[in-house]
Coordinates of C-alpha atoms in Angstrom, one line a residue:
M1 CA 1.4 -32.7 -31.3
S2 CA 4.5 -33.7 -29.2
A3 CA 2.8 -36.9 -28.2
N4 CA 2.3 -37.9 -31.8
L5 CA 5.8 -37.1 -32.8
I6 CA 7.1 -39.1 -29.8
A7 CA 5.0 -42.0 -30.9
L8 CA 6.4 -41.8 -34.5
Q9 CA 10.0 -41.7 -33.1
N10 CA 9.3 -44.8 -31.0
R11 CA 7.9 -46.6 -34.0
F12 CA 10.8 -45.9 -36.3
L13 CA 13.7 -45.6 -34.0
G14 CA 12.7 -47.9 -31.2
Q15 CA 12.1 -47.1 -27.5
G16 CA 15.7 -46.3 -26.6
E17 CA 16.6 -43.7 -29.2
T18 CA 15.3 -40.3 -30.3
V19 CA 15.9 -37.7 -33.1
Y20 CA 17.9 -35.8 -30.5
D21 CA 20.2 -38.8 -30.0
R22 CA 20.7 -39.3 -33.7
L23 CA 21.4 -35.6 -34.3
A24 CA 23.9 -35.5 -31.5
Q25 CA 25.8 -38.4 -33.0
L26 CA 25.7 -36.8 -36.5
A27 CA 27.1 -33.6 -35.1
H28 CA 29.9 -35.4 -33.3
D29 CA 30.8 -37.4 -36.4
R30 CA 30.7 -34.5 -38.9
G31 CA 31.7 -31.6 -36.7
A32 CA 28.6 -29.6 -37.8
L33 CA 25.2 -30.4 -39.2
R34 CA 24.2 -29.6 -42.8
D35 CA 20.6 -29.2 -44.0
E36 CA 21.1 -32.2 -46.3
D37 CA 22.0 -34.3 -43.1
L38 CA 18.6 -33.3 -41.6
L39 CA 16.7 -34.2 -44.7
A40 CA 18.4 -37.5 -45.0
L41 CA 17.7 -38.3 -41.4
A42 CA 14.0 -37.3 -41.8
K43 CA 13.7 -39.6 -44.8
E44 CA 15.4 -42.5 -43.1
L45 CA 13.1 -42.2 -40.1
S46 CA 9.9 -41.4 -42.0
L47 CA 9.6 -38.2 -39.9
P48 CA 8.5 -34.7 -41.0
P49 CA 11.6 -32.7 -42.1
A50 CA 10.2 -29.8 -40.1
H51 CA 10.4 -31.8 -36.9
V52 CA 14.0 -32.8 -37.4
R53 CA 14.9 -29.2 -38.3
S54 CA 13.1 -27.8 -35.2
V55 CA 14.9 -30.2 -32.9
A56 CA 18.3 -29.3 -34.4
K57 CA 17.9 -25.5 -34.3
F58 CA 16.8 -25.6 -30.6
Y59 CA 20.3 -26.4 -29.5
D60 CA 23.4 -24.2 -30.0
E61 CA 25.6 -27.2 -30.8
L62 CA 23.1 -28.9 -33.2
R63 CA 22.2 -25.9 -35.4
V64 CA 23.0 -26.1 -39.1
E65 CA 26.2 -24.1 -39.8
A66 CA 29.4 -24.2 -41.7
P67 CA 31.8 -26.7 -40.1
A68 CA 34.8 -25.2 -38.2
K69 CA 38.0 -27.1 -37.7
R70 CA 38.4 -25.3 -34.4
A71 CA 35.6 -23.6 -32.5
L72 CA 36.8 -21.3 -29.7
Q73 CA 34.1 -20.1 -27.2
V74 CA 34.8 -17.5 -24.5
C75 CA 32.7 -17.7 -21.3
N76 CA 30.4 -14.7 -20.9
G77 CA 29.0 -15.6 -17.4
E78 CA 29.0 -13.0 -14.6
S79 CA 32.2 -14.3 -12.9
C80 CA 34.1 -14.3 -16.2
A81 CA 32.6 -10.9 -17.2
V82 CA 34.0 -9.4 -13.9
A83 CA 37.4 -11.0 -14.8
G84 CA 37.6 -9.4 -18.2
A85 CA 36.0 -11.9 -20.6
E86 CA 34.5 -9.2 -22.9
G87 CA 37.9 -7.8 -23.6
C88 CA 39.4 -11.3 -24.2
H89 CA 36.6 -12.2 -26.6
A90 CA 37.0 -8.9 -28.6
H91 CA 40.7 -9.4 -28.8
L92 CA 40.5 -13.0 -30.0
A93 CA 37.7 -12.3 -32.5
T94 CA 39.9 -9.6 -34.0
A95 CA 43.2 -11.5 -33.9
L96 CA 41.7 -14.8 -35.2
G97 CA 39.3 -13.3 -37.7
G98 CA 41.4 -14.4 -40.7
A99 CA 42.6 -17.7 -39.3
D100 CA 41.7 -20.7 -41.5
G101 CA 38.9 -22.9 -40.1
V102 CA 38.7 -21.0 -36.8
V103 CA 35.4 -19.6 -35.4
V104 CA 35.3 -17.4 -32.2
G105 CA 32.0 -17.4 -30.2
E106 CA 30.6 -17.3 -26.7
V107 CA 29.5 -19.8 -24.1
T108 CA 27.9 -19.3 -20.7
C109 CA 29.7 -20.9 -17.8
L110 CA 32.2 -23.7 -18.0
G111 CA 32.2 -24.4 -14.2
Y112 CA 35.5 -22.9 -13.3
C113 CA 34.3 -19.6 -12.1
G114 CA 37.2 -18.9 -9.8
S115 CA 39.7 -19.2 -12.6
G116 CA 38.0 -16.9 -15.1
P117 CA 38.0 -15.7 -17.7
N118 CA 37.6 -19.2 -19.2
A119 CA 37.2 -20.6 -22.7
L120 CA 36.3 -23.8 -24.5
L121 CA 38.0 -25.1 -27.6
V122 CA 36.3 -27.7 -29.7
E123 CA 38.3 -29.6 -32.3
D124 CA 37.6 -33.0 -33.9
G125 CA 34.8 -33.5 -31.4
V126 CA 37.1 -33.1 -28.4
K127 CA 36.3 -30.3 -25.9
K128 CA 39.1 -28.6 -24.0
V129 CA 38.4 -26.2 -21.2
F130 CA 41.0 -23.8 -20.0
S131 CA 41.6 -20.4 -18.4
L132 CA 42.6 -17.3 -20.3
R133 CA 44.5 -15.9 -17.3
G134 CA 48.2 -15.4 -17.4
E135 CA 49.7 -16.9 -20.6
G136 CA 46.4 -18.6 -21.5
L137 CA 45.2 -15.8 -23.9
A138 CA 48.4 -15.5 -25.8
A139 CA 48.9 -19.3 -25.9
V140 CA 45.6 -20.1 -27.5
E141 CA 46.0 -17.2 -29.9
R142 CA 49.4 -18.4 -31.1
A143 CA 48.2 -22.0 -31.5
L144 CA 45.2 -21.1 -33.5
L145 CA 47.1 -18.7 -35.8
D146 CA 49.9 -21.2 -36.4
G147 CA 47.6 -24.2 -36.7
A148 CA 49.6 -25.8 -33.9
A149 CA 48.4 -28.3 -31.3
F150 CA 46.9 -26.8 -28.2
D151 CA 46.8 -29.0 -25.1
P152 CA 46.0 -26.7 -22.1
V153 CA 45.7 -27.8 -18.5
E154 CA 42.1 -27.8 -17.4
P155 CA 41.5 -25.6 -14.3
V156 CA 40.6 -27.0 -10.9
N157 CA 38.1 -25.5 -8.4
V158 CA 39.2 -25.1 -4.8
V159 CA 37.2 -27.2 -2.4
H160 CA 37.3 -25.8 1.1
A161 CA 36.9 -28.0 4.2
P162 CA 33.7 -27.4 6.3
R163 CA 34.1 -25.5 9.5
S164 CA 33.2 -28.6 11.5
D165 CA 32.1 -32.2 11.1
R166 CA 28.6 -31.1 11.8
E167 CA 28.5 -29.3 8.5
K168 CA 30.3 -32.2 6.6
V169 CA 27.4 -34.0 4.9
L170 CA 27.9 -33.9 1.2
L171 CA 31.6 -33.5 1.5
S172 CA 31.9 -36.5 3.8
R173 CA 32.5 -38.9 0.9
F174 CA 34.0 -36.7 -1.6
G175 CA 37.3 -36.4 -3.5
P176 CA 39.0 -37.3 -6.8
E177 CA 39.9 -40.8 -5.6
L178 CA 36.2 -41.7 -5.1
T179 CA 35.7 -41.8 -8.9
D180 CA 37.1 -45.3 -8.5
L181 CA 34.3 -47.8 -7.6
A182 CA 36.5 -49.9 -5.2
A183 CA 37.6 -46.8 -3.3
A184 CA 34.1 -45.4 -3.2
R185 CA 32.8 -48.7 -1.7
A186 CA 35.6 -48.8 0.8
A187 CA 34.6 -45.4 1.9
G188 CA 31.0 -46.6 2.6
V189 CA 29.3 -45.6 -0.7
Y190 CA 26.4 -47.9 -1.6
G191 CA 26.1 -49.0 2.1
A192 CA 22.9 -47.0 2.5
L193 CA 21.5 -48.7 -0.7
E194 CA 22.4 -52.2 0.5
A195 CA 20.5 -51.6 3.8
A196 CA 17.6 -49.9 2.1
L197 CA 17.1 -52.8 -0.3
K198 CA 16.5 -55.1 2.7
G199 CA 13.6 -52.9 3.8
T200 CA 10.6 -51.3 2.1
P201 CA 10.5 -48.6 -0.5
Q202 CA 8.2 -46.6 1.8
A203 CA 11.0 -46.6 4.4
V204 CA 13.2 -44.6 2.0
V205 CA 10.4 -42.2 1.3
D206 CA 9.7 -41.7 5.0
A207 CA 13.4 -41.0 5.7
V208 CA 13.5 -38.3 3.1
K209 CA 10.2 -36.8 4.3
A210 CA 11.6 -36.8 7.9
S211 CA 14.7 -35.0 6.7
K212 CA 12.6 -32.0 5.5
I213 CA 15.1 -31.5 2.7
R214 CA 14.0 -29.2 -0.1
G215 CA 15.1 -29.5 -3.7
R216 CA 18.5 -28.0 -4.2
G217 CA 18.0 -27.2 -7.9
G218 CA 16.2 -23.8 -7.4
A219 CA 12.5 -24.3 -6.7
G220 CA 13.0 -25.7 -3.2
F221 CA 10.1 -28.2 -3.4
P222 CA 9.9 -30.7 -0.5
A223 CA 11.8 -33.7 -1.8
G224 CA 10.0 -36.3 0.3
L225 CA 6.6 -35.1 -0.9
K226 CA 7.8 -35.5 -4.5
L227 CA 9.0 -39.0 -3.9
Q228 CA 5.7 -39.9 -2.2
T229 CA 3.7 -38.4 -5.1
V230 CA 5.5 -40.4 -7.7
K231 CA 5.3 -43.6 -5.6
D232 CA 1.6 -43.2 -5.2
A233 CA 0.9 -42.2 -8.8
S234 CA -0.6 -44.6 -11.2
S235 CA 1.0 -45.3 -14.6
K236 CA -1.0 -46.7 -17.6
R237 CA 2.0 -48.8 -18.7
G238 CA 3.4 -49.4 -15.3
D239 CA 6.5 -47.4 -16.0
K240 CA 8.1 -44.7 -13.8
Y241 CA 11.3 -42.8 -14.2
V242 CA 14.0 -41.0 -12.3
V243 CA 15.8 -38.1 -14.0
V244 CA 19.0 -36.5 -12.7
N245 CA 19.0 -32.9 -13.7
A246 CA 22.7 -32.3 -14.2
D247 CA 22.3 -29.5 -16.7
E248 CA 23.8 -27.0 -14.3
G249 CA 23.7 -23.9 -16.5
D250 CA 23.7 -21.0 -14.0
A251 CA 26.7 -18.7 -14.5
G252 CA 28.7 -18.8 -11.2
A253 CA 27.6 -22.3 -10.3
F254 CA 29.8 -25.3 -10.2
I255 CA 28.2 -27.3 -7.3
D256 CA 26.8 -30.1 -9.4
K257 CA 30.0 -30.2 -11.4
E258 CA 32.1 -31.0 -8.4
L259 CA 29.7 -33.6 -7.1
L260 CA 29.6 -35.3 -10.5
E261 CA 33.3 -35.3 -10.7
Q262 CA 34.3 -36.1 -7.1
A263 CA 31.3 -38.0 -5.8
P264 CA 29.8 -39.7 -8.8
H265 CA 29.0 -42.9 -7.0
S266 CA 27.3 -41.1 -4.1
V267 CA 25.1 -39.3 -6.7
L268 CA 24.4 -42.6 -8.4
E269 CA 23.6 -44.2 -5.1
G270 CA 21.1 -41.4 -4.3
T271 CA 19.6 -41.9 -7.8
I272 CA 19.1 -45.7 -7.2
L273 CA 17.6 -45.0 -3.8
A274 CA 15.0 -42.6 -5.4
A275 CA 14.2 -45.2 -8.0
Y276 CA 13.7 -47.9 -5.4
A277 CA 11.5 -45.6 -3.3
V278 CA 9.1 -44.9 -6.2
G279 CA 9.3 -48.1 -8.2
A280 CA 11.2 -46.8 -11.3
S281 CA 13.1 -49.1 -13.5
Q282 CA 14.8 -46.6 -15.8
G283 CA 16.8 -43.5 -15.0
F284 CA 18.5 -40.7 -17.0
V285 CA 21.4 -38.4 -16.2
Y286 CA 21.1 -35.3 -18.3
L287 CA 24.6 -33.8 -18.1
R288 CA 25.5 -30.5 -19.8
G289 CA 28.0 -30.8 -22.6
E290 CA 30.1 -28.0 -21.3
Y291 CA 31.4 -30.4 -18.6
P292 CA 33.6 -32.8 -20.6
R293 CA 35.5 -34.0 -17.6
A294 CA 32.3 -35.0 -15.8
I295 CA 30.9 -36.8 -18.9
G296 CA 34.0 -38.9 -19.1
I297 CA 33.8 -39.8 -15.4
W298 CA 30.2 -40.7 -15.6
K299 CA 30.6 -43.0 -18.6
K300 CA 33.1 -45.0 -16.6
A301 CA 31.1 -44.8 -13.3
L302 CA 28.0 -46.2 -15.0
A303 CA 30.0 -49.0 -16.8
D304 CA 31.7 -49.9 -13.5
A305 CA 28.3 -50.0 -11.7
R306 CA 26.8 -52.3 -14.3
A307 CA 29.8 -54.6 -14.2
A308 CA 29.5 -54.8 -10.4
G309 CA 25.8 -55.5 -10.4
I310 CA 24.9 -52.2 -8.9
L311 CA 22.8 -51.4 -12.0
G312 CA 21.0 -54.0 -14.0
D313 CA 18.3 -56.6 -13.7
S314 CA 19.0 -57.2 -10.0
V315 CA 20.6 -54.3 -8.2
L316 CA 23.0 -55.8 -5.7
G317 CA 21.2 -59.2 -6.0
S318 CA 18.0 -57.7 -4.6
G319 CA 15.7 -58.5 -7.6
F320 CA 15.0 -54.8 -8.1
A321 CA 15.8 -53.8 -11.7
F322 CA 17.1 -50.4 -12.5
D323 CA 19.5 -48.9 -15.1
V324 CA 20.6 -45.4 -16.1
K325 CA 21.2 -43.8 -19.5
L326 CA 23.6 -40.9 -19.8
V327 CA 22.4 -38.1 -22.1
E328 CA 24.7 -35.2 -23.0
G329 CA 23.3 -31.7 -23.3
H330 CA 24.0 -29.6 -26.4
G331 CA 23.8 -26.0 -25.4
A332 CA 20.3 -25.0 -24.2
Y333 CA 20.1 -23.4 -20.8
I334 CA 16.4 -23.8 -20.7
C335 CA 16.8 -27.6 -20.4
G336 CA 17.6 -27.0 -16.8
E337 CA 13.8 -26.4 -16.4
E338 CA 12.3 -29.8 -15.7
T339 CA 9.6 -29.9 -18.4
S340 CA 12.0 -28.6 -21.0
L341 CA 14.5 -31.3 -19.9
L342 CA 11.9 -34.0 -20.3
R343 CA 10.9 -32.8 -23.8
S344 CA 14.6 -33.0 -24.7
L345 CA 14.8 -36.6 -23.5
E346 CA 11.7 -37.4 -25.6
G347 CA 13.5 -36.0 -28.7
V348 CA 11.1 -33.1 -29.5
P349 CA 11.9 -29.3 -29.3
A350 CA 12.6 -28.7 -25.7
Q351 CA 10.1 -25.9 -25.1
V352 CA 8.6 -25.5 -21.6
S353 CA 5.3 -27.1 -20.8
P354 CA 2.6 -25.6 -18.7
K355 CA 2.1 -26.9 -15.2
P356 CA -0.1 -28.7 -14.1
P357 CA 0.2 -31.5 -14.9
Y358 CA 3.4 -31.8 -12.9
P359 CA 6.2 -34.3 -13.9
A360 CA 5.6 -36.3 -10.7
I361 CA 2.2 -37.3 -12.2
H362 CA 2.7 -36.7 -15.9
G363 CA 6.4 -36.6 -16.8
Y364 CA 8.7 -38.5 -19.2
K365 CA 6.5 -40.2 -21.8
A366 CA 3.5 -39.1 -19.7
A367 CA 4.5 -41.4 -16.8
P368 CA 5.2 -40.4 -13.2
T369 CA 8.7 -39.1 -13.0
V370 CA 11.1 -37.9 -10.3
V371 CA 13.2 -35.0 -11.5
N372 CA 15.9 -34.2 -8.9
N373 CA 18.9 -32.0 -8.9
V374 CA 22.4 -33.6 -8.4
E375 CA 22.9 -32.1 -5.0
T376 CA 19.5 -33.3 -3.8
L377 CA 20.2 -36.9 -4.8
A378 CA 23.7 -36.7 -3.3
A379 CA 22.1 -36.1 0.1
Y380 CA 19.8 -39.2 0.0
P381 CA 22.5 -41.8 1.1
W382 CA 23.4 -39.7 4.2
I383 CA 19.8 -39.3 5.0
V384 CA 18.9 -42.9 4.6
E385 CA 22.0 -44.1 6.5
R386 CA 21.8 -41.7 9.5
G387 CA 18.1 -41.0 9.5
G388 CA 15.9 -38.1 8.4
E389 CA 15.8 -36.7 11.9
A390 CA 19.6 -36.2 12.0
Y391 CA 19.5 -34.2 8.8
A392 CA 16.5 -32.2 9.9
A393 CA 18.5 -31.2 13.1
L394 CA 20.7 -29.1 10.8
G395 CA 19.6 -25.8 9.3
A396 CA 17.1 -23.1 10.3
G397 CA 13.4 -22.5 9.9
D398 CA 12.0 -24.3 6.9
S399 CA 15.4 -24.7 5.4
R400 CA 17.0 -27.8 6.8
G401 CA 20.3 -29.5 6.3
T402 CA 23.5 -28.1 4.7
K403 CA 24.0 -26.4 1.4
L404 CA 26.9 -26.4 -1.0
L405 CA 27.9 -23.0 -2.2
S406 CA 30.1 -22.0 -5.2
L407 CA 31.7 -18.6 -4.6
S408 CA 33.4 -16.5 -7.3
G409 CA 33.9 -13.0 -8.5
S410 CA 35.5 -10.4 -6.3
V411 CA 36.3 -12.6 -3.4
A412 CA 39.6 -13.6 -1.8
K413 CA 39.0 -17.3 -1.5
P414 CA 36.7 -18.5 -4.3
G415 CA 35.7 -22.2 -4.4
L416 CA 33.2 -24.7 -3.1
Y417 CA 31.9 -24.5 0.5
E418 CA 29.5 -26.5 2.6
V419 CA 27.6 -24.6 5.3
E420 CA 24.6 -25.2 7.5
L421 CA 21.6 -23.4 6.1
G422 CA 21.0 -20.3 8.3
T423 CA 24.6 -19.1 8.1
T424 CA 24.7 -15.4 7.4
L425 CA 25.9 -13.8 4.2
R426 CA 28.5 -11.8 6.2
T427 CA 29.9 -15.0 7.7
I428 CA 30.1 -16.7 4.3
L429 CA 31.6 -13.8 2.4
F430 CA 33.9 -12.3 4.9
E431 CA 34.8 -14.9 7.5
L432 CA 34.9 -18.0 5.2
A433 CA 35.8 -16.5 1.9
G434 CA 38.1 -13.7 3.1
G435 CA 36.1 -10.7 1.8
V436 CA 37.0 -8.6 -1.2
P437 CA 40.7 -8.7 -2.2
G438 CA 43.0 -5.9 -3.2
G439 CA 41.7 -3.4 -0.6
K440 CA 38.6 -2.7 -2.6
A441 CA 35.1 -2.1 -1.2
F442 CA 32.3 -4.6 -1.4
K443 CA 29.4 -3.4 -3.6
A444 CA 27.0 -6.3 -4.1
V445 CA 26.5 -10.0 -4.2
Q446 CA 24.3 -12.1 -6.5
I447 CA 22.9 -15.3 -5.1
G448 CA 21.2 -18.0 -7.2
G449 CA 22.7 -17.5 -10.6
P450 CA 21.3 -15.2 -13.3
L451 CA 17.8 -15.6 -11.9
G452 CA 18.9 -14.7 -8.4
G453 CA 18.7 -11.5 -6.4
I454 CA 21.4 -8.9 -6.1
F455 CA 22.0 -7.7 -2.6
G456 CA 24.0 -4.9 -1.0
E457 CA 25.8 -4.2 2.2
Q458 CA 22.5 -3.7 4.1
H459 CA 21.7 -7.3 3.4
L460 CA 24.8 -9.0 4.7
D461 CA 23.2 -10.2 8.0
L462 CA 20.6 -12.1 6.1
P463 CA 20.6 -15.8 6.9
L464 CA 21.1 -18.1 3.9
T465 CA 17.7 -19.7 3.9
F466 CA 15.0 -20.2 1.2
E467 CA 12.5 -18.0 3.2
A468 CA 14.9 -15.2 4.2
L469 CA 16.2 -14.6 0.7
A470 CA 12.7 -14.7 -0.8
K471 CA 11.4 -12.2 1.8
A472 CA 14.3 -9.9 0.9
G473 CA 13.4 -10.0 -2.8
G474 CA 15.7 -12.8 -4.0
M475 CA 16.0 -16.5 -4.0
L476 CA 18.4 -19.2 -2.8
G477 CA 18.2 -21.0 -6.1
H478 CA 21.1 -23.3 -6.7
A479 CA 23.4 -21.1 -4.5
G480 CA 25.9 -20.0 -7.1
I481 CA 27.3 -16.8 -5.5
V482 CA 29.1 -14.0 -7.4
V483 CA 30.6 -11.1 -5.5
Y484 CA 31.0 -7.6 -7.1
D485 CA 33.4 -5.0 -5.9
E486 CA 33.3 -1.2 -6.1
D487 CA 34.6 -1.2 -9.7
V488 CA 31.9 -3.3 -11.2
D489 CA 29.2 -1.5 -13.2
L490 CA 26.0 -3.2 -12.1
V491 CA 24.0 -1.6 -15.0
R492 CA 26.2 -3.6 -17.4
I493 CA 25.7 -6.7 -15.3
G494 CA 21.9 -6.1 -15.6
R495 CA 22.2 -5.8 -19.3
G496 CA 24.2 -9.0 -19.5
L497 CA 21.5 -10.9 -17.5
M498 CA 18.7 -9.7 -19.7
K499 CA 20.6 -10.5 -22.9
F500 CA 21.3 -14.0 -21.5
C501 CA 17.5 -14.4 -21.1
A502 CA 16.9 -13.2 -24.7
V503 CA 19.4 -15.7 -26.1
E504 CA 18.3 -18.6 -23.9
S505 CA 14.5 -18.2 -24.1
C506 CA 12.7 -21.2 -25.5
G507 CA 10.3 -18.8 -27.3
K508 CA 7.1 -20.4 -26.1
C509 CA 5.7 -17.5 -24.2
F510 CA 5.8 -13.9 -25.5
P511 CA 6.5 -12.1 -22.1
C512 CA 9.9 -13.8 -22.0
R513 CA 10.5 -14.1 -25.8
I514 CA 9.7 -10.4 -26.6
G515 CA 10.2 -8.8 -23.2
S516 CA 13.8 -9.9 -22.8
V517 CA 14.7 -8.5 -26.2
R518 CA 13.0 -5.2 -25.6
A519 CA 14.5 -4.9 -22.1
T520 CA 18.0 -5.5 -23.6
E521 CA 17.3 -2.8 -26.1
V522 CA 16.4 -0.4 -23.3
F523 CA 19.6 -1.3 -21.4
D524 CA 21.6 -0.6 -24.6
K525 CA 20.0 2.8 -25.0
I526 CA 20.7 3.7 -21.4
L527 CA 24.3 2.5 -21.6
A528 CA 24.8 4.5 -24.8
G529 CA 23.9 7.7 -22.9
R530 CA 20.6 8.2 -24.7
G531 CA 18.4 7.0 -21.9
T532 CA 15.9 9.0 -19.8
Q533 CA 13.8 8.4 -16.8
A534 CA 11.0 7.2 -19.2
D535 CA 13.3 4.4 -20.3
I536 CA 13.9 3.4 -16.7
D537 CA 10.2 3.4 -16.1
L538 CA 9.7 1.3 -19.3
L539 CA 12.3 -1.1 -18.0
G540 CA 10.2 -1.5 -14.8
E541 CA 7.0 -2.1 -16.8
V542 CA 8.6 -4.8 -19.0
N543 CA 10.1 -6.3 -15.9
E544 CA 6.7 -6.6 -14.3
T545 CA 5.2 -8.1 -17.4
M546 CA 7.9 -10.8 -17.6
L547 CA 7.6 -11.5 -13.8
L548 CA 3.9 -12.0 -13.9
G549 CA 3.3 -13.4 -17.4
S550 CA 6.1 -15.8 -18.2
L551 CA 5.5 -19.5 -18.3
C552 CA 8.6 -20.7 -16.4
A553 CA 11.3 -19.6 -14.0
L554 CA 13.6 -18.2 -16.8
G555 CA 11.3 -15.4 -17.9
G556 CA 9.8 -15.1 -14.4
G557 CA 13.2 -15.2 -12.6
I558 CA 15.4 -12.8 -14.7
P559 CA 13.2 -9.8 -13.4
I560 CA 14.3 -10.6 -9.8
P561 CA 17.9 -9.2 -10.1
I562 CA 16.7 -6.3 -12.4
K563 CA 14.1 -5.4 -9.8
N564 CA 16.8 -5.4 -7.2
L565 CA 19.0 -3.2 -9.3
L566 CA 16.2 -0.7 -9.8
T567 CA 15.3 -0.8 -6.1
F568 CA 18.6 -1.2 -4.1
F569 CA 21.1 0.2 -6.7
V570 CA 19.2 2.8 -8.7
S571 CA 22.1 5.2 -8.0
E572 CA 24.1 3.0 -10.4
F573 CA 21.9 4.3 -13.3
E574 CA 22.8 7.9 -12.5
A575 CA 26.0 7.6 -14.4
Y576 CA 23.9 7.2 -17.5
V577 CA 20.6 9.0 -16.5
P578 CA 21.2 11.9 -14.1
G579 CA 18.7 11.9 -11.3
A580 CA 17.5 8.3 -12.0
K581 CA 14.7 7.1 -9.8
T582 CA 13.2 3.8 -9.0
P583 CA 10.3 3.3 -11.4
P584 CA 6.8 3.2 -10.0
V585 CA 6.1 -0.2 -11.5
L586 CA 8.4 -3.2 -11.0

């Protein structure tokens, strides 16, 4: 069915535009979509109205709703939750309930986790991100009640210098000045690409394979093997693609955001290197809409690269043709999953697809496709320039190289860090980040976003590697790290994680679609003081069903932190269920 709808779109819209693109433009122009807009678009494009409606309702920002002059969204991610976001949301919803043309809602993660609680204001198609700390809450309340202009200062994440030059890989060509193409080239960006274009595509693949780098988006698949697979794969039409997964939706993660904003040309260089390696002529950057600063930077970076001949019919005069299209996300966390992202690019409802076939063989428009995370691609220039063996000399075990970390929550020095893989959690949290502030005790740390494990003090000497965290019952994931102090209620954190899954589920598989809703209901019963051990046991059973039966990493990953809570922190439940015990099934 999806293939037929894609074919219809290509027939009536042309190869370069989709229903998703047209809906996004309509939403931008009108402020909100109406059903008559969808019907008119369906008629214009000779497409089934049901198809147009199903695409629109999949995305938070494209759903049919009454237009609002000003839409205020408070972040509900874990870092902002710890900082008091729930109270801010409740206050603003009450205070602004009667304000003309104002709607108060929620959003998950705006990428400034150390400045939370944060909020996003959308008016006249312009997105403004700001912190509710200090005078922020009162200022936005006054402006929206009075109908006055509100021009807040966007927060800034702190970027910490690596401990030594040995660990300075991704941060070696990084900084706000490097958004300028001339400054980036003066710093050596695109040097690896110029050298690679004089050699063979296989040489690029071999360098990445020798580096032993694993994908930094969460799955940890060997990046060199993916490039080799796409390079060797056949395509009926001769087309291959490279997709930059910049839909960084994990609460507590701002790694890709900082790379997109402070090293855009390094990321683009890595993208072109991947394209040259596999023989792709078209690329996409799928960038989440909650990062308006990054979107602006990338529009300019791509335009500057085309003007300089870095993109186009002959990249740097080599005869190799490659161009990149920027696609903005519109509020669907699941599009961070690679098959969902590809369906979104194709303009059909972005539900997850079963694997196999894998995108490396059967990806965008059924052609071989490299889907790489921003951080993975940002490492390619360093690897190609200095050699895969130099990169592989860093790290530990099967986890080679360095890793960017975003730290937030109850930690003295939040921000972005680059460390060699194998560094212990204790070193990261207490030596680098200064431990828990205010004399409070450390309780737990969550690693890898909402799908990542929650670990206690007994785990602090774990090395930060893919294999060590997996063995301990978690995952490295994208390495967004949120620290919880003694005052944080982990049962409420667990409820928030499961609710997040219920809201963001694509709905294709019932273990995730139904299980996340039922588990949220069980959490609510427990938090209301009506829970029993039977409810905790039921939570374990639902958790196991989701873990084993879900189609993708959302439904299969959310059970990881819940399992950790019920195993390592079951005492947290005793405040609600006296004598609570770990359930027999998890």
